[in-house]
Amino acid sequence: MSQPLTATRPTNAATSIFPLRQPPPLCSFLFIIVLIVATFYTLHHPDATPPLLFSNNALTLRRLFLSSASNATISSYLRALTRHPHLAGTKPSLDTLSYVTNHFQSLGLDTHLAEYEALLSYPAHISVAARFSNNTTVEFDLNDGPGDDDVVRPYHAYSPSGSAQGNVVFVNHGEERDYRALELIGVSVRDCVVLARKGESLGRGGIVKIAEAKGALGVLIYAENDGGGFGGIERGTVMRGIGDPVSPGWPGVVGGEKLSLEDDRVARRFPKILSLPLSLRNADIILASLGGARAPVEWRNSGRVGSGQRVGPGQTVVNMTLQGELTMKKVHNVVATIRGSEEPGRYVILGNHRDAWTYGAVDPNSGTSALLDIGRRFSVLLKSGWRPRRTILLCSWDAEEFGMIGSTEWVEENVLNLGESAVAYLNVDCAVQGSGFFAGATPQLDGLLLDALKLVQDPDDVALTVEETFKSQNNIIERLSRVDSDFSGFLHHAGIPSIDMYYGADYPVYHTAFDSYDWMIRNADPLFHRHVAMAGVWGLLGIILADEPVLPFNYISYAEQLQAHRDALSKLLQGKASVDPLSMAIQEFSLVAKKAQDEAKKLKEQAYNKNDVAAAAKRRELNDRMMLGERGFLDSEGIKGKEWFKHLVYGPAAEPESKLGFFPGISDAIATNSSEGMIEHEIWRVARAIQRASRALKGGFT
């Protein structure tokens, strides 16, 4: 059984309301000695950098990082961040901005703001009323908050203002296959209001887009988890694409170019029909009133859809109204910098967004509190004399909930520098939603992630590491084709190797007024042990990527994953198109990946000497090739229909019916029944991208 470097919950037991499991005595002793010596040295040499006691001992450095954890401290951060709702662009959001900025500055970290202007969407008035077959009417209560007037009422950001009135049709998850099932029983949604239950494969924006194409007048969307039994209502955005809608493709800097709302590049980002969220209990009232045909067989006994469920249209009529406001707002990103000592022009980036639909205890401030604690623990290492080899950035993004706006604008402004110098992006949005560790990554980072998990004690079983429970419970590192957090701009647009991590598969108060500190301590992480574990893994990944002389990338893993993707594609195609171009490109990539791995192994085996200029040059050249390998998968034309997304291996498919979680362009061509020639063209595009990645990893010129 693997052993973690140290328990992850020391310090401040006397002042904490939480029971803390102490680290092994040696680790606590080392931690205390380091602080005493560093403090003594600083007092007597105020202008000098304290000596790093363990400059050649990465293991001891990592132990020091882990042993400086405190669940009580993380709890205090989360409590402060979630006292009030803090939707981006509102006054309370400036309080969280100040809190994060002041925290990093108080640690002595070089901290600055990166500010943008973006078009944000807010509700001024909303209402939903229903008239039933007996002529009774109900005006639904659309408040889900505990009486706090600062909680924004449930709405869909960027839904158009207006009213929609029509008979109701239940469309299950609102996917294309659901509409086909309705057509088979003679049900049309044209000129109706559709009621959809949110599923796993299609987001709210996709639900609205399909309903609009089918001729619906409006959309009501509900989640079956009922906000944890509280009657919560799920807020969210329905904008298409990510980033500021009035500066598409360029950064929304203050005073920069902004398109008008009438410009087609802006207008096509917004739905044309009204949509609103609804609570489960209100959705149940409407569902129980529906007449018309019985639900298709495949919908029955799924979730809360019973065998006798009717889908409409009957005599139930809904009238829904939204009066919204589109307004330009300042968006504030916070960036704290720990400058590298040997390679300051290479950057390891840790990011989390700060804004929330309501109180945000899970989404996103469980991640924010972990990021703040990583900053605190890094400051402990800095006081001991540590300096990372490469520069580390700690980033707090704004306006993610509206469509990853803060991070996207920053990526767009810095895209050339990122392409030249970014090593990796490490994202944590919701650090803790519940139990169980989950992660997604680009494949060359799989081994690094598992190695980091081996070093951290499991928060729910002190006899195990996070890696051991991960392998026994989940053991799947997802691929990052989804577009639901701030890694998207870094990976899909800039080609930066990325990791995204979280505890808990999901949680019932998502985007509701009940995502509060009280819910966190009663349900997801009462003692903040999972927060500590996540901060431990996240921070260790940053330290390893910033400090290892040879970057811990393994492109053999990438080659194996590409081979698996090709096999899955071949099975789906069933001979309709040739995958030979992919096979040849992947074979070449595999050979180059093996050579790069052998080269890395030799360099790692050499004794490290910072004064050996020749060896340093070899490491730097290999590191640059491994860093740039991911960029090869980018294509300047992007994904057809979603051209801002440039990554041809991992990225969002434009078609909801696409069946692959990779090769989005190929997947779209198959889903739209494109010609064999068009499918093969997309296959060739991916093959060329893999060849570019091979050349980047190999180095030199043809």
XYZ file of C-alpha atoms in Angstrom:
702
model
C 0.000 0.000 0.000
C 1.307 3.459 -0.917
C 1.840 5.915 1.888
C 1.155 9.636 1.595
C 3.997 12.004 2.344
C 2.089 13.301 5.352
C -1.371 13.662 6.709
C -3.005 16.704 5.204
C -4.664 18.271 8.218
C -2.246 19.816 10.704
C -1.921 23.138 12.561
C -4.063 25.329 14.755
C -5.975 22.551 16.494
C -6.450 24.665 19.588
C -8.252 27.400 17.707
C -10.246 25.221 15.345
C -13.782 23.980 15.726
C -12.725 21.035 13.584
C -10.896 17.938 14.863
C -7.556 17.825 13.081
C -5.628 14.663 12.363
C -2.019 15.511 13.115
C 0.819 14.795 10.669
C 3.638 12.460 11.583
C 5.815 14.082 14.266
C 8.832 14.401 11.977
C 6.897 16.477 9.455
C 5.583 18.833 12.126
C 9.082 19.110 13.575
C 10.583 19.963 10.187
C 7.846 22.512 9.570
C 8.505 24.240 12.892
C 12.290 24.201 12.439
C 12.013 25.695 8.944
C 9.784 28.512 10.160
C 12.017 29.276 13.162
C 15.195 29.399 11.086
C 13.571 31.399 8.285
C 12.102 33.883 10.774
C 15.418 34.266 12.622
C 17.293 34.777 9.358
C 14.787 37.349 8.109
C 14.966 39.355 11.346
C 18.743 39.616 11.114
C 18.976 39.918 7.316
C 15.831 41.834 6.289
C 17.042 42.537 2.763
C 18.308 39.058 1.994
C 16.604 35.907 0.795
C 16.578 33.214 3.489
C 18.454 30.035 2.611
C 16.384 27.074 1.494
C 17.223 24.411 4.054
C 16.335 21.571 1.736
C 17.268 23.024 -1.642
C 18.085 19.622 -3.154
C 15.323 17.659 -1.493
C 12.056 17.847 -3.395
C 10.507 15.261 -1.088
C 11.059 17.408 1.990
C 9.726 20.476 0.192
C 6.524 18.640 -0.668
C 6.208 17.412 2.896
C 6.537 20.971 4.105
C 3.792 22.068 1.706
C 1.430 19.327 2.875
C 2.217 19.747 6.570
C 1.265 23.440 6.462
C -2.373 22.613 5.652
C -5.236 23.760 7.860
C -8.870 22.845 7.393
C -9.880 25.576 9.855
C -8.161 28.181 7.712
C -9.859 26.991 4.526
C -13.188 27.027 6.361
C -12.615 30.638 7.392
C -11.880 31.606 3.793
C -15.068 29.967 2.553
C -17.158 31.545 5.304
C -15.890 35.014 4.392
C -16.392 34.517 0.648
C -19.985 33.271 0.977
C -21.526 35.726 3.433
C -23.435 37.372 0.598
C -24.445 36.449 -2.949
C -21.831 37.785 -5.380
C -23.006 37.600 -8.970
C -20.481 39.088 -11.393
C -21.008 42.778 -12.057
C -22.857 43.435 -8.771
C -21.581 45.431 -5.803
C -21.126 42.358 -3.512
C -18.850 40.852 -6.165
C -16.441 43.727 -5.508
C -16.206 42.611 -1.874
C -14.979 39.158 -2.913
C -12.605 40.830 -5.366
C -11.119 42.883 -2.519
C -10.948 39.849 -0.240
C -8.978 37.758 -2.734
C -6.718 40.637 -3.768
C -5.937 41.636 -0.183
C -5.244 38.019 0.741
C -2.589 37.555 -1.934
C -1.057 40.952 -1.188
C -0.919 40.216 2.537
C 1.172 37.144 1.704
C 3.674 39.342 -0.077
C 2.759 38.007 -3.524
C 3.071 40.274 -6.560
C -0.621 40.835 -7.322
C -2.370 42.760 -10.070
C -5.796 43.035 -11.717
C -6.543 42.296 -15.355
C -9.753 44.172 -16.149
C -12.160 43.958 -19.071
C -15.581 45.220 -20.113
C -18.211 42.643 -21.007
C -21.910 42.506 -21.813
C -23.699 40.823 -18.905
C -27.378 39.893 -18.555
C -29.671 40.409 -15.542
C -33.413 39.970 -14.892
C -35.634 42.941 -14.091
C -38.934 41.037 -14.005
C -39.919 37.391 -14.465
C -43.209 35.531 -14.181
C -44.683 32.155 -15.111
C -48.414 31.430 -14.887
C -50.474 28.428 -16.001
C -54.146 27.985 -16.890
C -55.529 24.466 -16.607
C -58.419 22.592 -18.236
C -60.826 23.552 -15.423
C -60.009 27.255 -16.044
C -58.132 27.596 -12.763
C -54.895 29.561 -12.902
C -51.671 29.437 -10.909
C -48.923 32.043 -10.762
C -45.797 30.119 -9.830
C -43.466 31.300 -7.101
C -40.102 31.796 -8.758
C -38.161 32.643 -5.629
C -36.006 29.937 -4.089
C -33.972 32.007 -1.651
C -34.199 32.041 2.145
C -35.521 35.605 2.163
C -32.324 37.369 1.030
C -33.218 40.176 -1.367
C -29.661 40.135 -2.741
C -30.169 36.682 -4.287
C -30.875 37.099 -7.989
C -34.182 35.559 -9.016
C -33.841 32.368 -11.079
C -33.376 33.196 -14.770
C -31.442 32.275 -17.875
C -28.788 34.842 -18.711
C -28.992 36.169 -22.292
C -32.520 34.853 -22.851
C -34.386 37.494 -24.879
C -36.900 39.734 -23.146
C -40.547 39.252 -23.985
C -43.541 37.014 -23.344
C -44.537 33.617 -24.658
C -47.939 31.973 -24.329
C -48.893 28.551 -25.599
C -50.015 25.041 -24.867
C -47.440 22.958 -23.050
C -45.633 19.969 -24.532
C -43.281 17.844 -22.429
C -40.130 17.038 -24.436
C -38.211 14.864 -21.958
C -34.534 16.012 -22.130
C -35.123 18.159 -25.184
C -32.707 16.195 -27.376
C -33.203 15.538 -31.090
C -34.092 11.919 -30.370
C -36.830 13.086 -28.001
C -38.427 15.181 -30.744
C -38.213 12.224 -33.116
C -40.035 10.130 -30.529
C -42.752 12.793 -30.297
C -43.110 12.903 -34.071
C -43.704 9.145 -34.113
C -46.757 9.605 -31.861
C -47.993 12.614 -33.833
C -46.969 15.412 -31.447
C -45.603 18.729 -32.707
C -44.199 21.537 -30.551
C -44.707 24.300 -33.101
C -46.234 27.391 -31.456
C -46.132 25.659 -28.068
C -44.195 26.185 -24.850
C -41.994 23.158 -24.205
C -41.183 21.757 -20.766
C -37.841 19.936 -20.521
C -36.035 18.145 -17.730
C -32.317 18.797 -17.791
C -30.285 15.699 -18.567
C -26.601 14.839 -18.625
C -25.794 15.058 -22.334
C -27.371 18.394 -23.313
C -26.976 21.718 -21.540
C -29.653 24.350 -21.155
C -28.345 26.295 -24.164
C -28.575 23.200 -26.346
C -32.117 22.494 -25.132
C -33.206 26.008 -26.113
C -31.408 25.887 -29.480
C -33.187 22.685 -30.537
C -36.583 23.890 -29.278
C -36.134 27.096 -31.268
C -35.365 25.089 -34.410
C -38.522 23.003 -33.850
C -40.745 26.100 -33.805
C -41.427 26.348 -30.051
C -42.389 29.727 -28.588
C -40.642 29.307 -25.249
C -38.852 26.812 -23.006
C -39.183 25.917 -19.330
C -36.353 23.801 -17.900
C -36.315 22.013 -14.558
C -33.831 19.798 -12.731
C -35.071 16.583 -11.141
C -32.905 16.895 -8.025
C -35.266 19.581 -6.610
C -32.427 21.578 -5.118
C -31.753 19.002 -2.440
C -35.400 18.907 -1.354
C -35.500 22.648 -0.718
C -37.334 23.608 -3.901
C -34.255 25.189 -5.417
C -34.276 26.529 -8.972
C -31.233 26.212 -11.208
C -29.956 29.427 -12.753
C -27.607 29.467 -15.722
C -26.651 30.950 -19.054
C -28.052 30.108 -22.488
C -25.517 32.112 -24.492
C -23.866 30.202 -27.314
C -20.108 30.095 -27.160
C -17.919 31.574 -24.445
C -16.397 34.954 -23.701
C -17.757 38.478 -24.031
C -20.390 38.379 -26.797
C -19.644 41.904 -28.086
C -15.896 41.304 -28.526
C -15.918 37.848 -30.152
C -12.392 36.627 -30.833
C -10.553 39.558 -29.327
C -10.096 40.734 -25.723
C -12.772 43.000 -24.297
C -10.251 45.502 -22.951
C -11.534 48.727 -21.429
C -12.065 51.215 -24.259
C -11.630 48.547 -26.942
C -13.853 47.683 -29.909
C -17.369 46.520 -29.081
C -19.849 45.293 -31.655
C -23.472 46.407 -31.655
C -26.229 44.043 -30.580
C -27.526 44.079 -34.161
C -24.257 42.713 -35.535
C -24.785 39.131 -36.701
C -21.659 37.991 -34.836
C -23.385 39.082 -31.619
C -26.999 38.253 -32.432
C -26.250 34.634 -33.284
C -24.810 34.123 -29.798
C -28.274 34.629 -28.240
C -31.411 32.482 -28.489
C -34.413 33.909 -30.328
C -37.007 32.370 -27.994
C -37.623 32.953 -24.305
C -36.517 30.457 -21.677
C -36.745 30.289 -17.883
C -35.867 27.781 -15.157
C -38.570 26.129 -13.041
C -38.526 24.214 -9.782
C -39.312 20.505 -9.759
C -42.443 20.991 -7.676
C -43.829 23.540 -10.167
C -42.856 21.315 -13.091
C -44.742 18.456 -11.412
C -47.900 20.579 -11.279
C -47.714 21.189 -15.020
C -46.821 17.578 -15.830
C -49.783 16.280 -13.817
C -52.143 18.515 -15.787
C -51.089 17.486 -19.288
C -53.406 15.654 -21.635
C -52.713 14.412 -25.110
C -50.704 11.341 -26.034
C -48.939 9.088 -23.573
C -45.194 9.586 -23.200
C -43.058 7.452 -25.533
C -42.213 4.079 -24.019
C -38.497 4.864 -23.736
C -39.240 7.875 -21.478
C -41.411 6.003 -19.016
C -40.187 4.979 -15.590
C -37.179 7.228 -16.120
C -36.706 9.715 -13.320
C -40.177 10.939 -12.369
C -41.884 10.126 -15.677
C -44.430 7.445 -14.892
C -46.037 4.956 -17.252
C -49.187 7.060 -17.445
C -47.477 10.374 -18.149
C -49.095 12.472 -20.888
C -47.011 14.844 -23.005
C -49.615 17.279 -24.353
C -50.527 19.420 -26.016
C -53.721 19.439 -24.010
C -55.577 22.351 -22.499
C -52.796 23.474 -20.150
C -51.544 26.895 -21.254
C -48.486 28.655 -19.882
C -47.730 32.368 -20.028
C -44.103 33.238 -19.315
C -42.493 36.671 -19.210
C -38.957 37.953 -18.845
C -37.862 41.550 -18.833
C -34.102 41.472 -18.896
C -31.283 43.976 -18.942
C -28.143 43.737 -21.055
C -25.480 46.038 -19.685
C -21.738 46.564 -19.974
C -19.919 45.723 -16.750
C -16.329 45.677 -15.549
C -14.871 42.185 -15.174
C -11.942 41.835 -12.766
C -9.412 38.993 -12.823
C -6.856 38.741 -10.008
C -3.399 37.413 -10.897
C -0.767 36.674 -8.220
C 2.742 35.922 -9.464
C 5.547 33.870 -7.902
C 8.467 34.546 -10.193
C 10.660 31.628 -11.228
C 14.325 31.598 -10.321
C 15.787 29.814 -13.371
C 13.087 29.849 -16.049
C 10.975 32.925 -15.229
C 9.632 32.965 -18.779
C 7.868 29.613 -18.362
C 4.515 29.673 -16.594
C 2.491 27.173 -14.566
C -1.028 28.540 -14.117
C -3.514 27.617 -11.372
C -7.003 29.036 -11.872
C -10.453 29.181 -10.301
C -13.363 31.537 -10.844
C -14.690 33.710 -8.046
C -18.180 34.822 -9.161
C -21.304 32.845 -8.215
C -24.987 32.792 -9.128
C -25.848 32.973 -5.436
C -23.682 32.285 -2.351
C -21.366 29.926 -4.197
C -20.141 27.712 -1.351
C -19.626 24.805 -3.741
C -19.581 26.605 -7.075
C -17.034 28.119 -7.132
C -15.771 29.210 -3.738
C -14.844 25.776 -2.451
C -12.211 26.087 -5.174
C -11.470 29.724 -4.312
C -10.826 28.867 -0.672
C -8.483 26.065 -1.749
C -6.622 28.482 -4.054
C -6.248 31.003 -1.241
C -4.843 28.296 0.999
C -2.388 27.223 -1.676
C -1.223 30.829 -1.812
C -0.776 30.816 1.973
C 1.143 27.543 1.888
C 3.337 28.746 -0.983
C 4.180 31.790 1.134
C 5.388 29.410 3.868
C 7.699 27.781 1.325
C 8.899 31.175 0.116
C 9.785 32.166 3.684
C 11.848 28.983 3.942
C 13.886 30.164 0.957
C 12.181 28.201 -1.812
C 11.848 29.743 -5.219
C 10.193 27.783 -7.997
C 12.294 27.092 -11.068
C 9.456 28.361 -13.290
C 6.976 31.155 -12.637
C 3.666 30.249 -10.972
C 0.487 32.270 -11.550
C -2.474 32.028 -9.158
C -5.517 33.324 -11.041
C -8.976 34.253 -9.759
C -11.327 34.646 -12.730
C -14.491 36.736 -12.869
C -17.814 36.260 -14.729
C -17.347 32.547 -15.415
C -21.024 31.832 -14.819
C -22.016 34.023 -17.767
C -19.838 31.978 -20.126
C -16.215 31.761 -18.902
C -15.866 35.470 -19.678
C -13.008 36.519 -17.382
C -10.665 33.676 -18.303
C -11.589 33.804 -21.997
C -10.822 37.513 -22.307
C -7.490 36.968 -20.532
C -6.596 34.085 -22.853
C -7.514 36.158 -25.896
C -5.361 39.052 -24.703
C -2.386 36.814 -23.918
C -2.794 34.073 -26.511
C 0.577 34.582 -28.227
C 2.523 34.691 -24.968
C 0.627 31.662 -23.680
C 1.477 29.736 -26.814
C 5.142 30.536 -26.372
C 5.525 30.122 -22.608
C 2.641 28.372 -20.794
C 3.614 24.957 -19.406
C 0.193 23.864 -18.151
C -3.115 25.129 -16.804
C -4.512 23.538 -13.613
C -8.205 24.268 -13.046
C -10.407 23.717 -10.019
C -13.937 25.087 -10.178
C -16.003 23.251 -7.557
C -13.317 21.790 -5.304
C -15.861 19.889 -3.202
C -19.346 18.783 -4.276
C -19.400 15.530 -2.342
C -17.346 12.345 -2.013
C -14.944 10.754 -4.463
C -12.129 12.298 -6.486
C -12.783 13.075 -10.162
C -10.489 14.571 -12.775
C -10.120 15.321 -16.454
C -6.810 15.943 -18.204
C -4.968 16.007 -21.468
C -3.322 12.566 -21.703
C 0.333 13.589 -21.321
C -0.509 14.702 -17.763
C -2.171 11.434 -16.653
C 0.932 10.006 -15.011
C 1.760 13.260 -13.235
C -1.769 13.458 -11.833
C -1.650 9.897 -10.493
C 1.776 10.508 -8.967
C 0.441 13.555 -7.123
C -2.555 11.576 -5.852
C -0.151 9.041 -4.329
C 1.331 11.748 -2.109
C -1.894 12.928 -0.459
C -3.825 11.190 2.282
C -7.400 10.306 1.413
C -9.781 12.651 3.252
C -12.266 9.879 4.050
C -9.914 7.011 4.909
C -6.639 7.856 6.665
C -5.208 4.429 5.824
C -5.285 5.150 2.094
C -3.994 7.687 -0.392
C -6.244 9.619 -2.764
C -4.767 7.566 -5.606
C -5.820 4.282 -3.984
C -9.419 5.342 -3.435
C -9.542 6.934 -6.901
C -8.493 3.668 -8.531
C -10.943 1.619 -6.472
C -13.932 3.946 -6.948
C -13.535 5.690 -10.288
C -10.186 5.117 -12.007
C -11.171 7.103 -15.081
C -9.384 10.292 -16.068
C -11.872 12.057 -18.315
C -10.926 13.936 -21.449
C -11.635 17.640 -21.615
C -13.940 18.111 -24.603
C -16.677 19.650 -22.464
C -17.048 23.423 -22.183
C -18.132 24.024 -18.613
C -15.249 25.715 -16.834
C -12.251 27.978 -17.281
C -9.908 25.374 -18.761
C -11.775 25.732 -22.065
C -10.005 28.827 -23.354
C -6.606 27.487 -22.359
C -7.009 24.074 -23.984
C -9.538 24.519 -26.778
C -8.291 27.899 -28.032
C -4.636 28.137 -26.957
C -3.605 24.470 -26.819
C -2.280 24.504 -23.250
C -2.030 21.082 -21.508
C -4.708 21.135 -18.816
C -6.133 19.389 -15.767
C -9.558 19.892 -14.152
C -10.357 18.336 -10.739
C -13.223 18.102 -8.249
C -14.550 16.056 -5.347
C -18.042 14.634 -5.860
C -19.785 13.763 -9.129
C -22.532 16.345 -8.652
C -24.634 17.982 -5.940
C -28.329 18.806 -5.534
C -28.144 22.565 -4.859
C -26.285 23.419 -8.067
C -26.854 27.083 -9.044
C -29.638 27.474 -6.475
C -29.985 29.802 -3.491
C -29.111 26.866 -1.215
C -25.485 26.602 -2.358
C -24.380 28.064 0.964
C -21.753 27.621 3.654
C -24.370 25.930 5.839
C -25.104 23.387 3.111
C -21.390 22.693 2.754
C -20.793 21.983 6.456
C -23.983 19.927 6.769
C -23.557 17.853 3.633
C -20.499 17.965 1.396
C -17.517 18.474 3.716
C -18.353 19.130 7.387
C -14.729 19.044 8.546
C -13.156 20.472 5.359
C -10.924 17.431 4.960
C -11.821 17.137 1.278
C -10.945 20.790 0.765
C -7.545 20.128 2.315
C -6.969 17.095 0.089
C -7.909 19.024 -3.044
C -5.625 21.926 -2.119
C -2.872 19.365 -1.486
C -3.208 17.711 -4.889
C -3.625 21.017 -6.730
C -0.665 22.682 -5.039
C 1.603 19.661 -5.465
C 0.851 19.580 -9.182
C 1.867 23.230 -9.357
C 5.086 22.626 -7.419
C 6.100 19.599 -9.498
C 5.417 21.327 -12.826
C 7.243 24.443 -11.667
C 10.250 22.690 -10.125
C 11.089 19.511 -12.031
C 14.134 20.133 -14.287
C 12.548 17.928 -16.979
C 8.824 18.440 -17.432
C 6.885 15.352 -16.267
C 4.965 14.960 -19.549
C 4.400 11.526 -21.079
C 3.305 11.674 -24.697
C 3.262 7.883 -24.929
C 0.011 8.100 -22.943
C -1.280 10.567 -25.522
C -0.364 8.216 -28.368
C -2.182 5.331 -26.676
C -5.260 7.504 -26.167
C -5.234 8.618 -29.803
C -5.055 4.963 -30.831
C -8.090 4.186 -28.674
C -9.950 7.131 -30.210
C -9.129 5.911 -33.706
C -10.413 2.427 -32.862
C -13.677 3.828 -31.489
C -14.105 5.998 -34.579
C -13.458 3.061 -36.893
C -16.108 1.040 -35.087
C -18.634 3.875 -35.401
C -17.928 4.381 -39.106
C -18.326 0.683 -39.959
C -16.350 1.127 -43.173
C -18.186 4.271 -44.373
C -14.889 6.152 -44.559
C -11.220 5.272 -44.287
C -9.312 5.979 -41.081
C -5.948 5.136 -42.705
C -4.711 8.752 -42.560
C -5.273 8.727 -38.805
C -3.541 5.386 -38.429
C -0.424 6.600 -40.205
C -0.326 9.894 -38.297
C -0.754 8.153 -34.942
C 1.942 5.611 -35.786
C 4.388 8.437 -36.476
C 3.296 10.264 -33.293
C 3.882 7.096 -31.245
C 7.462 6.787 -32.491
C 8.210 10.445 -31.756
C 6.607 10.155 -28.310
C 8.786 7.140 -27.486
C 11.941 8.998 -28.524
C 10.957 12.031 -26.436
C 10.291 9.801 -23.427
C 13.671 8.077 -23.809
C 15.353 11.455 -24.082
C 13.597 12.685 -20.953
C 14.602 9.562 -19.049
C 18.283 10.041 -19.900
C 18.229 13.677 -18.846
C 16.489 12.819 -15.570
C 19.147 10.207 -14.796
C 21.916 12.770 -15.096
C 22.995 14.414 -11.862
C 21.457 17.874 -11.749
C 23.893 20.784 -11.740
C 22.439 24.231 -12.324
C 25.845 25.429 -13.532
C 26.038 22.818 -16.299
C 25.085 25.064 -19.203
C 25.097 22.324 -21.830
C 22.771 20.045 -19.849
C 20.488 22.982 -19.053
C 20.231 23.792 -22.757
C 19.269 20.191 -23.572
C 16.592 20.181 -20.859
C 15.211 23.511 -21.998
C 15.036 22.384 -25.622
C 13.241 19.153 -24.737
C 10.903 20.930 -22.332
C 9.945 23.434 -25.020
C 9.170 20.625 -27.456
C 6.992 18.837 -24.908
C 5.277 22.090 -23.983
C 4.527 22.897 -27.628
C 3.327 19.392 -28.534
C -0.230 20.155 -27.475
C -0.307 23.268 -29.681
C 0.056 21.032 -32.724
C -3.508 19.811 -32.321
C -4.799 23.336 -32.985
C -6.148 24.254 -36.413
C -6.461 27.871 -37.547
C -9.888 27.237 -39.105
C -11.235 25.694 -35.905
C -14.246 23.416 -35.556
C -16.855 24.018 -38.250
C -19.736 25.924 -36.670
C -17.636 26.717 -33.578
C -14.577 28.256 -35.186
C -13.230 29.893 -32.000
C -12.516 26.378 -30.691
C -9.293 25.342 -32.437
C -8.417 21.954 -30.894
C -9.266 19.108 -33.282
C -8.773 16.259 -30.801
C -10.577 17.644 -27.762
C -13.234 20.301 -28.102
C -16.995 20.807 -28.210
C -18.933 19.282 -31.056
C -21.214 21.754 -32.819
C -23.955 19.150 -33.249
C -25.881 17.915 -30.181
C -26.249 14.510 -31.824
C -22.500 13.965 -32.105
C -21.621 10.607 -30.567
C -17.911 10.975 -29.813
C -16.233 12.805 -26.947
C -13.210 13.529 -29.165
C -12.449 14.474 -32.793
C -15.329 17.000 -32.745
C -15.129 17.875 -36.445
C -15.325 14.238 -37.501
C -18.094 13.589 -35.003
C -20.144 16.496 -36.355
C -19.719 15.318 -39.936
C -21.024 11.873 -38.988
C -23.924 13.294 -36.940
C -25.129 15.445 -39.847
C -24.957 12.511 -42.291
C -22.338 14.325 -44.343
C -20.950 12.766 -47.488
C -18.116 10.273 -47.344
C -15.875 12.930 -48.837
C -16.677 15.442 -46.110
C -16.115 12.872 -43.357
C -12.781 11.900 -44.899
C -11.824 15.596 -45.154
C -12.373 15.964 -41.407
C -10.343 12.796 -40.824
C -7.515 14.286 -42.855
C -7.719 17.532 -40.846
C -7.205 15.596 -37.610
C -4.414 13.538 -39.185
C -2.622 16.742 -40.186
C -3.050 18.094 -36.649
C -1.451 14.953 -35.227
C 1.389 15.319 -37.719
C 1.908 18.928 -36.559
C 2.050 17.709 -32.970
C 4.628 15.096 -33.988
C 6.803 17.739 -35.636
C 6.538 20.019 -32.608
C 7.501 17.174 -30.282
C 10.338 16.053 -32.560
C 11.721 19.547 -33.113
C 13.648 20.912 -36.055
C 12.355 21.202 -39.609
C 11.441 18.872 -42.448
